CSV table of C-alpha atoms in Angstrom, one decimal:
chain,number,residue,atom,x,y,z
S,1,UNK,CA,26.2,19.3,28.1
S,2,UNK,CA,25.0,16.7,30.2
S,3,UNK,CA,23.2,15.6,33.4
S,4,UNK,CA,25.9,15.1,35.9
S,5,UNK,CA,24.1,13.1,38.1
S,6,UNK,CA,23.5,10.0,36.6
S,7,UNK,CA,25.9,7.0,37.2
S,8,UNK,CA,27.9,7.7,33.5
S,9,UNK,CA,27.0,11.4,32.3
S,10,UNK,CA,29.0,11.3,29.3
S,11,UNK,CA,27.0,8.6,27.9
S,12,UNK,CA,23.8,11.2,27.4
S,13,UNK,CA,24.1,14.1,25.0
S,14,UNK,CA,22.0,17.0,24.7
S,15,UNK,CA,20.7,18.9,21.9
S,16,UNK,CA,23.3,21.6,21.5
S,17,UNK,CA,26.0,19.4,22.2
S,18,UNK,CA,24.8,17.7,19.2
S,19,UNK,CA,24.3,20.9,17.3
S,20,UNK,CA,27.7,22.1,18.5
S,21,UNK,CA,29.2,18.7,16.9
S,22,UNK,CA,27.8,18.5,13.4
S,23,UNK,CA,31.0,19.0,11.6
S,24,UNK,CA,33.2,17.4,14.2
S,25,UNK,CA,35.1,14.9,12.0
S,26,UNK,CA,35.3,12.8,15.3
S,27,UNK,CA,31.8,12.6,15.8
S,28,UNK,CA,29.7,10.6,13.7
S,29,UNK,CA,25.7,10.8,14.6
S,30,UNK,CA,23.4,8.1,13.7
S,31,UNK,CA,19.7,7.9,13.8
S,32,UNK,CA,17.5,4.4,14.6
S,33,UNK,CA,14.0,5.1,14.5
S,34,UNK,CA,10.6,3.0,14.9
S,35,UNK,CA,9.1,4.2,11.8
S,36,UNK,CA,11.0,3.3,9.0
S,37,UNK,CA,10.7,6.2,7.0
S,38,UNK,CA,11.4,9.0,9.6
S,39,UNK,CA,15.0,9.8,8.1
S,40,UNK,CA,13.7,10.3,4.4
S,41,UNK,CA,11.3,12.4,6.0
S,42,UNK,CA,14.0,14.5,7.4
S,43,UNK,CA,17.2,13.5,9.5
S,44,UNK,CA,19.7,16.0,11.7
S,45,UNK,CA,22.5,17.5,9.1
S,46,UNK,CA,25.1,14.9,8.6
S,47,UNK,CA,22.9,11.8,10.2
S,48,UNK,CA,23.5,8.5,9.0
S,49,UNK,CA,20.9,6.0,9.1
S,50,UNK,CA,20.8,2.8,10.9
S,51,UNK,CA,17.2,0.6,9.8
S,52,UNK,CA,17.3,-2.4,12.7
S,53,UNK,CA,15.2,-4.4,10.2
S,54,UNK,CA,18.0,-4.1,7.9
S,55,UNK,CA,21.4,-3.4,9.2
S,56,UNK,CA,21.9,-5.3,12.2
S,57,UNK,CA,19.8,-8.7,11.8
S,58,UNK,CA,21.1,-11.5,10.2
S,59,UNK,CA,18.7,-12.0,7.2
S,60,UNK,CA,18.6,-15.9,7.8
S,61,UNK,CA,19.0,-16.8,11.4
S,62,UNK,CA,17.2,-15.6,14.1
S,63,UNK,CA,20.3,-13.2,15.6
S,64,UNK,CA,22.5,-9.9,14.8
S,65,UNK,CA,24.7,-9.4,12.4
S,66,UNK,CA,27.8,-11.2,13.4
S,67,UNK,CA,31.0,-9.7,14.1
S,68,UNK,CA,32.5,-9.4,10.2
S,69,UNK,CA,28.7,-7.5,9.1
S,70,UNK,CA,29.1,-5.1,12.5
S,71,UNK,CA,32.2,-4.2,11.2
S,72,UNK,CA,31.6,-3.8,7.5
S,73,UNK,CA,28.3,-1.8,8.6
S,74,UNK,CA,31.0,0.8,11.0
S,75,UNK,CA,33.1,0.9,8.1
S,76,UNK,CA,30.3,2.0,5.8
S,77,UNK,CA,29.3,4.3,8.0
S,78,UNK,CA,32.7,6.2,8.5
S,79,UNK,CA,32.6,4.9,12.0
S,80,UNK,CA,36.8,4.6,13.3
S,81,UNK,CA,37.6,2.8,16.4
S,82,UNK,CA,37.9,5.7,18.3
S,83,UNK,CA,34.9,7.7,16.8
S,84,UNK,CA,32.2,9.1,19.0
S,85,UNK,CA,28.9,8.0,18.2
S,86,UNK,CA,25.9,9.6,19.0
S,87,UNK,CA,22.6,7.9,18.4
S,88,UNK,CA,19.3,9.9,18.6
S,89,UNK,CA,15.8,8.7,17.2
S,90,UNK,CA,12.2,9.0,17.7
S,91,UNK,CA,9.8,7.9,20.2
S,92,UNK,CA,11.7,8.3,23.5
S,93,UNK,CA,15.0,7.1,21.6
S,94,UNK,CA,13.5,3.7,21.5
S,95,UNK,CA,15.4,2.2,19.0
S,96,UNK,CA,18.0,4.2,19.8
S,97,UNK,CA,18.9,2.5,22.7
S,98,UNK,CA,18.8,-0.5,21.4
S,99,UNK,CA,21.8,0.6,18.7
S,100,UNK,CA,23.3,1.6,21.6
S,101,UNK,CA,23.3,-1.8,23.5
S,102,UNK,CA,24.1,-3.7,20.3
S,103,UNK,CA,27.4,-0.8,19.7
S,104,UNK,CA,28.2,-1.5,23.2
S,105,UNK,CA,27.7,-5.8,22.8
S,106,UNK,CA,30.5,-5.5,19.8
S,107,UNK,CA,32.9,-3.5,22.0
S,108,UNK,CA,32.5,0.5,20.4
S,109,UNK,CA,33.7,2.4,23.5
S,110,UNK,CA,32.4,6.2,22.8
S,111,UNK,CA,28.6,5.5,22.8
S,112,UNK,CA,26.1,9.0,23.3
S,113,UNK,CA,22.4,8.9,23.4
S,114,UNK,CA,20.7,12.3,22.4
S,115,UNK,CA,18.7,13.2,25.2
S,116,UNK,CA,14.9,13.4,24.2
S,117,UNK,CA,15.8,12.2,20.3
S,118,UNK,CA,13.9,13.5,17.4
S,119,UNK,CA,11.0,14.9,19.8
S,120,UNK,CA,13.3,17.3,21.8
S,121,UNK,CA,15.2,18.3,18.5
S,122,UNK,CA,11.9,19.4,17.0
S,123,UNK,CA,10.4,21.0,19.6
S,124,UNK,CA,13.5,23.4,19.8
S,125,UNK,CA,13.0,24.2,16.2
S,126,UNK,CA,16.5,22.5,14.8
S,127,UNK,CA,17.2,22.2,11.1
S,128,UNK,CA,16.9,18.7,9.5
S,129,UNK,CA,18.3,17.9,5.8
S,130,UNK,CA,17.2,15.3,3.6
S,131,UNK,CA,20.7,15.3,2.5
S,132,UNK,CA,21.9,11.9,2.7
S,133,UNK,CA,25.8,12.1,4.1
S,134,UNK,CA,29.1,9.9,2.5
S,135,UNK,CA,31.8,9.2,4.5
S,136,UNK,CA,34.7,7.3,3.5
S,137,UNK,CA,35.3,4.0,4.8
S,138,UNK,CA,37.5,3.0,7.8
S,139,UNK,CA,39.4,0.4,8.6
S,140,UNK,CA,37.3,-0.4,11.7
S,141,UNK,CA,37.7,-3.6,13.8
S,142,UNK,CA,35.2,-5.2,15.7
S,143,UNK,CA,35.8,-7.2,18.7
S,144,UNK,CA,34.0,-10.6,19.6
S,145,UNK,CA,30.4,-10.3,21.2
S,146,UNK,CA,30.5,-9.3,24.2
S,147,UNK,CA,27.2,-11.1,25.6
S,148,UNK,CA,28.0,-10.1,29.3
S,149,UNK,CA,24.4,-7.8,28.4
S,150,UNK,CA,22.7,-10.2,26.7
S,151,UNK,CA,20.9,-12.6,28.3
S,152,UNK,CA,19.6,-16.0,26.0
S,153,UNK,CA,16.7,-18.2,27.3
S,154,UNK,CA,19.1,-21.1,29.2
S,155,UNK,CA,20.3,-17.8,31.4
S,156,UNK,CA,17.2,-16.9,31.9
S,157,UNK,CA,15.8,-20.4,32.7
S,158,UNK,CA,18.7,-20.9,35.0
S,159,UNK,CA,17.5,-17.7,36.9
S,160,UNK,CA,14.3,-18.3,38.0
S,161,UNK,CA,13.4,-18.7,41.6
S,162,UNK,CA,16.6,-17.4,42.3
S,163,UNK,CA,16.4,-14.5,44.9
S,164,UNK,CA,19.0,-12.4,43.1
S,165,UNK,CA,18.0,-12.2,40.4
S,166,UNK,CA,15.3,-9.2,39.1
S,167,UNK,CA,13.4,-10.1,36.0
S,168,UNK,CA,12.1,-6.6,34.4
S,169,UNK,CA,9.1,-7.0,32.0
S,170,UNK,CA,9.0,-3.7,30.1
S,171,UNK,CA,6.1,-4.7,28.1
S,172,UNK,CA,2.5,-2.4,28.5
S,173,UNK,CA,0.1,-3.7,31.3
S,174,UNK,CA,-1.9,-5.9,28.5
S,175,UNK,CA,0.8,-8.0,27.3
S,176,UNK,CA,2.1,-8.5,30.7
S,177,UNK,CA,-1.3,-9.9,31.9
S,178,UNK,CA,-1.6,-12.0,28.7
S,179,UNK,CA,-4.5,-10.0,27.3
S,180,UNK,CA,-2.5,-9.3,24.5
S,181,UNK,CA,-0.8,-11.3,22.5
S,182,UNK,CA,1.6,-9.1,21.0
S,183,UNK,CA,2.6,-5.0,20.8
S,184,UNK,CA,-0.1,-2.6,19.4
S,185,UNK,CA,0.7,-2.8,15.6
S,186,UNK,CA,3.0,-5.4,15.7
S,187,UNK,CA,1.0,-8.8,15.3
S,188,UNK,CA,3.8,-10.3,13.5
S,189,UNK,CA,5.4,-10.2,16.2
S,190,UNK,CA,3.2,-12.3,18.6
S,191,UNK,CA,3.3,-15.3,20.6
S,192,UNK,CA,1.2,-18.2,21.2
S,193,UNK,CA,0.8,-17.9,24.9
S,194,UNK,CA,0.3,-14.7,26.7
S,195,UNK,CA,1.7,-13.9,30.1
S,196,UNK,CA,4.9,-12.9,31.4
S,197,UNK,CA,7.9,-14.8,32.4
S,198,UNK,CA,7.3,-16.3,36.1
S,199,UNK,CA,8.8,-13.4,39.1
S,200,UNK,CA,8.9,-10.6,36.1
S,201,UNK,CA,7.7,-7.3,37.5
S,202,UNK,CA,6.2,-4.5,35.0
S,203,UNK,CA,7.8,-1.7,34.4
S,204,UNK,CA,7.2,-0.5,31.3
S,205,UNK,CA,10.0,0.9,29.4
S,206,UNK,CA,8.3,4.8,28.5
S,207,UNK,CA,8.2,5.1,32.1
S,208,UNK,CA,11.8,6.0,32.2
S,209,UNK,CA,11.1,9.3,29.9
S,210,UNK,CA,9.4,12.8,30.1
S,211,UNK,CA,6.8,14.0,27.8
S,212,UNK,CA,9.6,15.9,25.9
S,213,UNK,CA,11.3,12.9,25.1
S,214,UNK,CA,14.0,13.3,27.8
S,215,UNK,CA,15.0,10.4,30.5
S,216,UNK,CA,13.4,11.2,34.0
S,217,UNK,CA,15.5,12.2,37.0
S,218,UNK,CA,18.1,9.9,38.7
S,219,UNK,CA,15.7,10.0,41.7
S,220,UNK,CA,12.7,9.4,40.0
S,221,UNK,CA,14.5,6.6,37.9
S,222,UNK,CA,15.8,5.1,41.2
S,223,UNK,CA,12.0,5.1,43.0
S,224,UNK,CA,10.9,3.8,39.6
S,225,UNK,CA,12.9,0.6,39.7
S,226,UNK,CA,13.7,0.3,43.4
S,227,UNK,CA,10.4,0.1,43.8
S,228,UNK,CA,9.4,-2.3,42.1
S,229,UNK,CA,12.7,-4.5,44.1
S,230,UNK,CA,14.9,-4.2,41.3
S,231,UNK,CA,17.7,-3.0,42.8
S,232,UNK,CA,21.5,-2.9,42.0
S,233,UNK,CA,22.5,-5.3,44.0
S,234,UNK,CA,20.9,-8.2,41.8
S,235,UNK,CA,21.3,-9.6,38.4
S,236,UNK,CA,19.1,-8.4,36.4
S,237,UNK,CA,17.2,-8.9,33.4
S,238,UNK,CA,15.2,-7.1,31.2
S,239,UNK,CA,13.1,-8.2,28.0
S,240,UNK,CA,10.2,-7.2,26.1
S,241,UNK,CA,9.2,-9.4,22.5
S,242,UNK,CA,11.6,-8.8,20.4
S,243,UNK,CA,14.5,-7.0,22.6
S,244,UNK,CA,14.2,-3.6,21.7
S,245,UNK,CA,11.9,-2.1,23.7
S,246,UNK,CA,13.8,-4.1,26.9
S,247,UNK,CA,17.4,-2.7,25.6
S,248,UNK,CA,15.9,1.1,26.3
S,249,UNK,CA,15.9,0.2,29.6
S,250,UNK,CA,18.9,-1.6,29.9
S,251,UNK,CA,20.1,1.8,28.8
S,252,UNK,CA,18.5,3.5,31.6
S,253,UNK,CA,19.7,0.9,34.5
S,254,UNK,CA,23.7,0.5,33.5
S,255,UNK,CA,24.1,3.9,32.5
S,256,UNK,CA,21.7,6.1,33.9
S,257,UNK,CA,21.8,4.2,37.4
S,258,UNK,CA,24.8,2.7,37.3
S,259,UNK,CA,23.3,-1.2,38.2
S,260,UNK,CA,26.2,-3.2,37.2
S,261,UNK,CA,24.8,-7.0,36.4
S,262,UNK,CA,22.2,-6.4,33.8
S,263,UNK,CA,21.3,-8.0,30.5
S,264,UNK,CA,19.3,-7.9,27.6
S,265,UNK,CA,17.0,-10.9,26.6
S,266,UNK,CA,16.7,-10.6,23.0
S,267,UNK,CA,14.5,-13.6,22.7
S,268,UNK,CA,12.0,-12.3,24.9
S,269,UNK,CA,8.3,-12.7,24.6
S,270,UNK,CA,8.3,-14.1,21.4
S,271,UNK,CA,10.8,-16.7,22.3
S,272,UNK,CA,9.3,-17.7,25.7
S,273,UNK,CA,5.7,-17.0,24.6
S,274,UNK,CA,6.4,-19.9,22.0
S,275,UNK,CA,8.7,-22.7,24.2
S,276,UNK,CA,6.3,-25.7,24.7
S,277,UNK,CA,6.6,-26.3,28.4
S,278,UNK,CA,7.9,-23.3,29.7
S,279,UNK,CA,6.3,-21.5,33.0
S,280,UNK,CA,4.3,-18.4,32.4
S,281,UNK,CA,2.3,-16.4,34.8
S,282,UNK,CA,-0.6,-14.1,34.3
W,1,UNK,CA,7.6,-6.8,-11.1
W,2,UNK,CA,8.0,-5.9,-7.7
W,3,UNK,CA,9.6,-2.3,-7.0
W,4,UNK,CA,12.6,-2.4,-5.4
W,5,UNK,CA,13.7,-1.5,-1.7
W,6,UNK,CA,14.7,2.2,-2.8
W,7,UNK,CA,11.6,2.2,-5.0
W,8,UNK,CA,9.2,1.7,-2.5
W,9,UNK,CA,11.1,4.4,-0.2
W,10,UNK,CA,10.6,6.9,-2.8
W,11,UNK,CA,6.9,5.4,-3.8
W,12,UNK,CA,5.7,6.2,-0.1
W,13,UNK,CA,6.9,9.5,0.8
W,14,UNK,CA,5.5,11.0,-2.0
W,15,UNK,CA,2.9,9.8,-0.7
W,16,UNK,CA,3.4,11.0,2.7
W,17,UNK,CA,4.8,14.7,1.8
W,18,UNK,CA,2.5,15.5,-0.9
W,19,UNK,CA,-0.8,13.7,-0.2
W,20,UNK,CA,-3.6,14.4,-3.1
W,21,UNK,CA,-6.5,13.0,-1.0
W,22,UNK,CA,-6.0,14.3,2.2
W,23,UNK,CA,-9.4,16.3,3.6
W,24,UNK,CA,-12.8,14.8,4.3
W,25,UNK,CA,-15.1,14.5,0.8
W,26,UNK,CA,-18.0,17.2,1.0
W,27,UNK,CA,-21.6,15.5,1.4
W,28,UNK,CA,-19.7,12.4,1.8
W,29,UNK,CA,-22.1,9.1,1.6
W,30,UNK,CA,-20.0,7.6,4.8
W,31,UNK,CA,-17.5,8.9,6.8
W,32,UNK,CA,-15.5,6.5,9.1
W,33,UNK,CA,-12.3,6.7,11.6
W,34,UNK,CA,-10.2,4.4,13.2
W,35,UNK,CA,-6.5,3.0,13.5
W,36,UNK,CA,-4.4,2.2,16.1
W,37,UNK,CA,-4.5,5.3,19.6
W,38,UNK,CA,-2.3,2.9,21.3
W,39,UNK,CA,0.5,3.7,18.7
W,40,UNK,CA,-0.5,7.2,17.6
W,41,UNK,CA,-2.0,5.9,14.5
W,42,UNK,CA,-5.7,7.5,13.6
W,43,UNK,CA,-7.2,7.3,10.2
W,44,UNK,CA,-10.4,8.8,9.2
W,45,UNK,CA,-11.6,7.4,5.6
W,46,UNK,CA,-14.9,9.1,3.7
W,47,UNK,CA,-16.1,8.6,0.3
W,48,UNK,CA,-18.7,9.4,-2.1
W,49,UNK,CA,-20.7,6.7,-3.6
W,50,UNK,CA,-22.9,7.2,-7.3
W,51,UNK,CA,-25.6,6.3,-7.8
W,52,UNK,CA,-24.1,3.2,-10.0
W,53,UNK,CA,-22.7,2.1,-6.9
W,54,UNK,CA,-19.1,3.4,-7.5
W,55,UNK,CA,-16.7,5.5,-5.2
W,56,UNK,CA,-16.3,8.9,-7.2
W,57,UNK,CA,-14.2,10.6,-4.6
W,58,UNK,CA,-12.2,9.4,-1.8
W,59,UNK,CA,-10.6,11.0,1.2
W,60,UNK,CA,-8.7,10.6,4.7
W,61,UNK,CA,-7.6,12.6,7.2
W,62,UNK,CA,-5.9,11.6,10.8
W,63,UNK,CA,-2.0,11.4,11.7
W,64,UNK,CA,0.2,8.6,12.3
W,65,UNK,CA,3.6,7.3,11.1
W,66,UNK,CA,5.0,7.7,7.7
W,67,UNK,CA,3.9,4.1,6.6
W,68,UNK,CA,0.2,4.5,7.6
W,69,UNK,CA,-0.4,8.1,6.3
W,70,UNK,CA,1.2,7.2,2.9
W,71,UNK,CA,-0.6,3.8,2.7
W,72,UNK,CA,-3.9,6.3,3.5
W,73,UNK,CA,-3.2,8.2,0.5
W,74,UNK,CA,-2.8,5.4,-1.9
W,75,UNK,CA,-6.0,4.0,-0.7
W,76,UNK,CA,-8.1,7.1,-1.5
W,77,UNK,CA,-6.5,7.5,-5.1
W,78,UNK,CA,-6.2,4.2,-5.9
W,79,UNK,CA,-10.5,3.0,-4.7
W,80,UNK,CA,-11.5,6.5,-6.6
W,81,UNK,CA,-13.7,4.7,-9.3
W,82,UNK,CA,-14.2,1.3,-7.5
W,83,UNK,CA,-17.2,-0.5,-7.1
W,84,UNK,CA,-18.3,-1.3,-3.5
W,85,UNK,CA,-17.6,-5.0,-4.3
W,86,UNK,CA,-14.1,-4.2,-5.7
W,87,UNK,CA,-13.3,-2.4,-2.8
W,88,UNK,CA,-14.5,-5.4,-0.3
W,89,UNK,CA,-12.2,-7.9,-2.5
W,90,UNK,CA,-8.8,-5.5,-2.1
W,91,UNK,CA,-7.1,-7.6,-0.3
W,92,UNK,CA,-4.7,-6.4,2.6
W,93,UNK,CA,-1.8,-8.9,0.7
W,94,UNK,CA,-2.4,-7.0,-2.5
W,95,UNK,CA,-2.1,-3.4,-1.0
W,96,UNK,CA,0.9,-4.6,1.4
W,97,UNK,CA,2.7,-5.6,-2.2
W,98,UNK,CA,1.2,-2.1,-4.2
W,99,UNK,CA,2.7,-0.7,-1.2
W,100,UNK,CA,6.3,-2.2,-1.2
W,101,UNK,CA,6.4,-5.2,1.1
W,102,UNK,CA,10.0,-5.0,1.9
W,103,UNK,CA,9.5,-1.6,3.1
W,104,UNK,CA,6.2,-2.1,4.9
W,105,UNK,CA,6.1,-5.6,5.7
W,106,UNK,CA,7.4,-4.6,9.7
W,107,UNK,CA,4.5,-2.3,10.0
W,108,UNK,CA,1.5,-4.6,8.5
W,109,UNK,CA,-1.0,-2.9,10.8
W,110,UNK,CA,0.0,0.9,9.8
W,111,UNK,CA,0.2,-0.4,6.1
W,112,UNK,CA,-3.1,-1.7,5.7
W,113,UNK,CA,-5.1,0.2,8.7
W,114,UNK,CA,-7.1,2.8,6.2
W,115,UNK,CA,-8.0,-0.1,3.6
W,116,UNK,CA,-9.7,-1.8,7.0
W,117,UNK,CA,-11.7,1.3,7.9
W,118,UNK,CA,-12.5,2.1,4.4
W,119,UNK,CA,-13.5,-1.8,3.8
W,120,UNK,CA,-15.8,-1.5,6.9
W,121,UNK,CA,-17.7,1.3,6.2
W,122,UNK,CA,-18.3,0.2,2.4
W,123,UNK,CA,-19.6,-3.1,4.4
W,124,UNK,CA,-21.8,-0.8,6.7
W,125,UNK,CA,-22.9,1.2,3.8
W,126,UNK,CA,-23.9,-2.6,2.1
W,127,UNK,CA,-25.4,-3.5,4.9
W,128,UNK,CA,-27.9,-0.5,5.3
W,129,UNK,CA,-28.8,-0.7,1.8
W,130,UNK,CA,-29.7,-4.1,2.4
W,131,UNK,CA,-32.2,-3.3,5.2
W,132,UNK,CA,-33.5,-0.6,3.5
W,133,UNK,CA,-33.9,-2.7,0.2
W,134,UNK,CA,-35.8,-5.3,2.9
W,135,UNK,CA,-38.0,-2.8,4.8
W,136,UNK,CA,-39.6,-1.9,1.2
């Protein structure tokens, strides 16, 4: 069901484990795409839908839902304590992953990926519905933030210059550089300053996956990051503009390698891009 | 009166699933592609123009996400009849709000990428006229 050689196997699902689950009253699958529409389109039988524009920002501030909203949005979704969830979505499981950290920063304990999301689901010829599923509520109870993987700007500040600590930039070549100002398509989301964080290497994120959608080999993972010097031994962390992009591999790091210090910078790019004052390189 | 979250949902994949303008217009007057590779997004926009300076039949073709296929459609049926001027006024802020702009307003560059191309080759097409209005 799984690839037994990365650090925590039963975190990654595949395909017919998924298809072997549908009606597993234990099980609840969730889909997080990049393109908003993608579950209207067509979703995997008894998929619920989780919009990260929607469901897990705080409308106002600039933050996640807080602790209350996470739980009201687990008890809308049928989700118990004990539930296994399984998140799949498209592009490499982009956003995905990034459900996954934010389950995993409230305190869910059975968290699954869908190894090569909506791409490897497809290409096998699997049955989506259009039927959206109800579940009844739950009596769910979220724990306090855990922001042990999440990483704010002061932590990151703190960091620099330190020797163990491994900034990734997951970001493509031209926003690392500064040539870009912001993600292809996304000029909302944009900063005034281009550049990357001072000591940040580039790895970025899609790396980490195949052409089918799946995650690359332990090995080639490991080569990947070691690399690059980012190694378990340091504290790590990862960011991208907005977080997303960066939690992916987060993902890949704590639970396909098994690095054990690593956090998410949610502010990222457009928070850094945008400090008066703060070092950049290019 | 704005449509609503679930309205816009529904507006834009009927768009997407059953597209009335998707194809390239026969003898078409201009024919022009573009988008976004980098994000998988490419838009090709062509369009007949009448003699009274008037699109009589618009067209695009290309793949992308839901957002900028659907937004392609509703280009092509909604500039069907417009003057070249009209169609260099549309404004990306109008078409972001036709569109649904609680639903598309996290993918501005998919919503309004067809609108662009179309709006550039109706400028082209000005400009040529132009030239050849000037060379006699």
């Amino acid at each position: 069901m799984s690839a037994p050689n990365y650090a925590h196997p039963e975190t990654l699902v595949d395909t017919q484990w998924v298809a072997d689950h549908l009606n597993d009253p234990k099980v609840r699958i969730v889909e997080a795409d990049e393109d908003p529409l993608l579950y209207e389109v067509g979703h995997i039988p008894g998929a619920v839908k989780l919009d990260w524009h929607v469901d897990v920002q705080d409308p106002v501030r600039r933050d996640f839902v807080n602790t209350a909203d996470f739980e009201a949005l687990c008890r809308r979704y049928g989700i118990s304590n004990d539930t296994t969830v399984v998140f799949y979505g498209d592009r490499n499981n982009w956003y995905a992953a990034y459900s996954f950290w934010l389950f995993r920063m409230y305190g869910h304990q059975d968290l699954r990926l869908m190894n090569g999301g909506r791409t490897k689901w497809e290409a096998e010829g699997r049955p989506y519905t259009k039927d959206v599923p109800h579940f009844d509520t739950t009596n769910y109870t979220a724990q306090e933030a855990n922001l042990s993987v999440r990483a704010f700007r002061s932590q990151v500040e703190a960091g620099l210059g330190a020797t163990n600590r491994g900034l990734v930039d997951v970001r493509s070549p031209d926003e690392y550089s500064g040539k870009l100002l912001h993600m292809v398509n996304y000029p909302q989301e944009g900063a005034t300053r281009g550049g990357h964080i001072p000591s940040a290497r580039n790895i970025p994120w899609a790396k980490a996956a195949n052409e089918d959608g799946t995650f690359k080999s332990p090995d080639e993972l490991r080569a990947l990051y070691g690399g690059e010097g980012i190694t378990p031994d340091k504290e790590i962390v990862t960011y991208c503009r907005i977080g997303e992009r960066s939690a992916h591999s987060w993902f890949v790091l704590t639970q396909l390698l098994g690095y054990p210090n690593v956090r998410n910078y949610d502010g990222s790019w457009t928070e850094w891009g945008n400090l008066v004052g703060a070092p950049i390189e290019k | 009166m704005p449509m609503s979250r679930q309205e816009a949902v529904e507006f834009l994949l009927e768009h997407y699933q059953n597209p009335q303008h998707r194809g390239q217009v026969p003898d078409a007057t201009f024919v022009r592609s573009g988008g976004n590779p980098g994000c998988s997004d490419v838009v090709e926009m062509s369009a007949h123009v009448n003699a009274d300076g008037t699109l009589t039949e618009v067209a695009f073709d290309g793949q992308g996400c839901t957002i900028s296929m659907a937004a392609a459609d509703y280009v092509a049926e909604i500039t069907e009849g417009m003057s070249l001027e009209e169609i260099e006024n549309f404004s990306a802020e109008q078409l972001m709000d036709d569109l649904g702009r609680e639903v598309v307003m996290t993918r501005p560059t998919c919503a309004t990428s067809a609108l662009s191309i179309l709006k550039q080759a109706v400028h082209e097409y000005r400009m040529k006229l132009a030239q050849e209005h000037a060379g006699g």
